[in-house]
Amino acid sequence: MRTKLTMYEAIKDNDDNDHQWREKKDIESALQISRSSSLPPDKERLVSLDVFRGLTVAFMILVDDVGGILPSINHSPWDGVTLADFVMPFFLFIVGVSLAFAYKNLSCRFVATRKALIRSLKLLLLGLFLQGGFIHGLNNLTYGIDVEKIRLMGILQRIAIAYLVVALCEIWLKGNHNVSSELSMIKKYRFHWVVAFVITTIYLSLLYGLYVPDWEYQILKEDQGSTLTTFLNLKVKCGVRGHTGPGCNAVGMLDRMFLGIQHLYRKPVYARTKQCSINYPNNGPLPPDAPSWCQAPFDPEGLLSSLMATVTCLVGLHYGHIIIHFKDHKKRLNQWILRSFCLLMLGLALNLFGIFLDSYSSSFTSFVVLIHCKIKIP
């Protein structure tokens, strides 16, 4: 079901006013992508997507506030999946569905590309501003962002990367012919699936093919009774290939190599694992035999893991295409169920071989969207 919401009421007395009116239509948030400026002020909304967006935000607040009390809904320390681990795929899925409607009618590909680049840059800068810096304490007499330790990646940065890649795919890689059947829709967007396959192949090749050598990092040594600042060097022994554990995986190695270990997240989630916390699954003191990587920085929104986040966004884009091209609600449900089942089976099959992707998240997201889309969409 769609409802109409009134957008900006433009007063176009001359060319200058027209230009100002168009400039106002910029990105409203990381999860609400506006359509091109050629659309009329009365903009149609997808009610089911708005409901899904609102519930996802409420779900995020719930797991953030209650996750520390109920470990079963808190983020998984490493292997496995919990309710909190679905929040980020939900956001990316929403971005993908929104892009299908934002670029449904394109007047100029070059203008759309320029706007997509600007919006992605804004998201990156906003992410750096909100969670990239460190605000020092009152006793430190220094305030603001420590550039030497600023966190370069984050949630908004990951959304910006996925949004830009998927937006460019939607702008430049879709066919021009009309969709009259399931086969014609696959043909129209076949290059989108090629991009998803290439990204997944690159991800798997790097994750399981790169050799991870031994590495070192420093932590601040707490020495009571001394005013001197000392650091303790810790060495993590790896020398492995294709390892997916916390200490010796290719994801962390690439982030340390390209971003720098000082620019990674300093409170890694694997600090709550059994190896690193005596209060597992909560944070706690280190066990006596804790491995050396327990206190090492690790970014959950790193470079390599953002590749599969982009694939999740592409999945959302395709589900948006189904809404656009199939007006019959029964056909939409059939298409959603078929693709959700395929993603779920793919995730289970890969899991049997020890390969972990975001297929579980994508399929679960798809089924949740099915529930919300029981509202009839004309």
Short mmCIF file of C-alpha atoms in Angstrom, two decimals, residues 1-4 44-51 101 323 327 329 332 336 372-378:
data_model
loop_
_atom_site.label_atom_id
_atom_site.label_comp_id
_atom_site.label_asym_id
_atom_site.label_seq_id
_atom_site.Cartn_x
_atom_site.Cartn_y
_atom_site.Cartn_z
CA MET A 1 0.00 0.00 0.00
CA ARG A 2 1.32 3.45 -0.84
CA THR A 3 0.43 6.79 0.69
CA LYS A 4 1.28 10.22 -0.56
CA GLU A 44 4.62 8.27 -3.23
CA ARG A 45 5.87 6.30 -0.26
CA LEU A 46 6.21 2.55 0.23
CA VAL A 47 4.43 2.06 3.53
CA SER A 48 5.79 -1.42 4.21
CA LEU A 49 9.37 -0.16 3.83
CA ASP A 50 8.72 2.77 6.18
CA VAL A 51 7.30 0.33 8.74
CA PHE A 101 12.64 3.41 -6.17
CA ILE A 323 7.94 -4.56 -6.05
CA LYS A 327 1.89 -5.43 -9.62
CA HIS A 329 0.80 -9.24 -4.88
CA ARG A 332 5.57 -10.71 -5.54
CA TRP A 336 10.30 -13.22 -2.61
CA HIS A 372 5.72 -6.51 6.62
CA CYS A 373 4.70 -6.59 2.97
CA LYS A 374 1.47 -8.41 3.81
CA ILE A 375 0.12 -4.89 3.49
CA LYS A 376 -1.14 -4.81 -0.07
CA ILE A 377 0.97 -2.66 -2.36
CA PRO A 378 -0.97 -1.45 -5.43
#
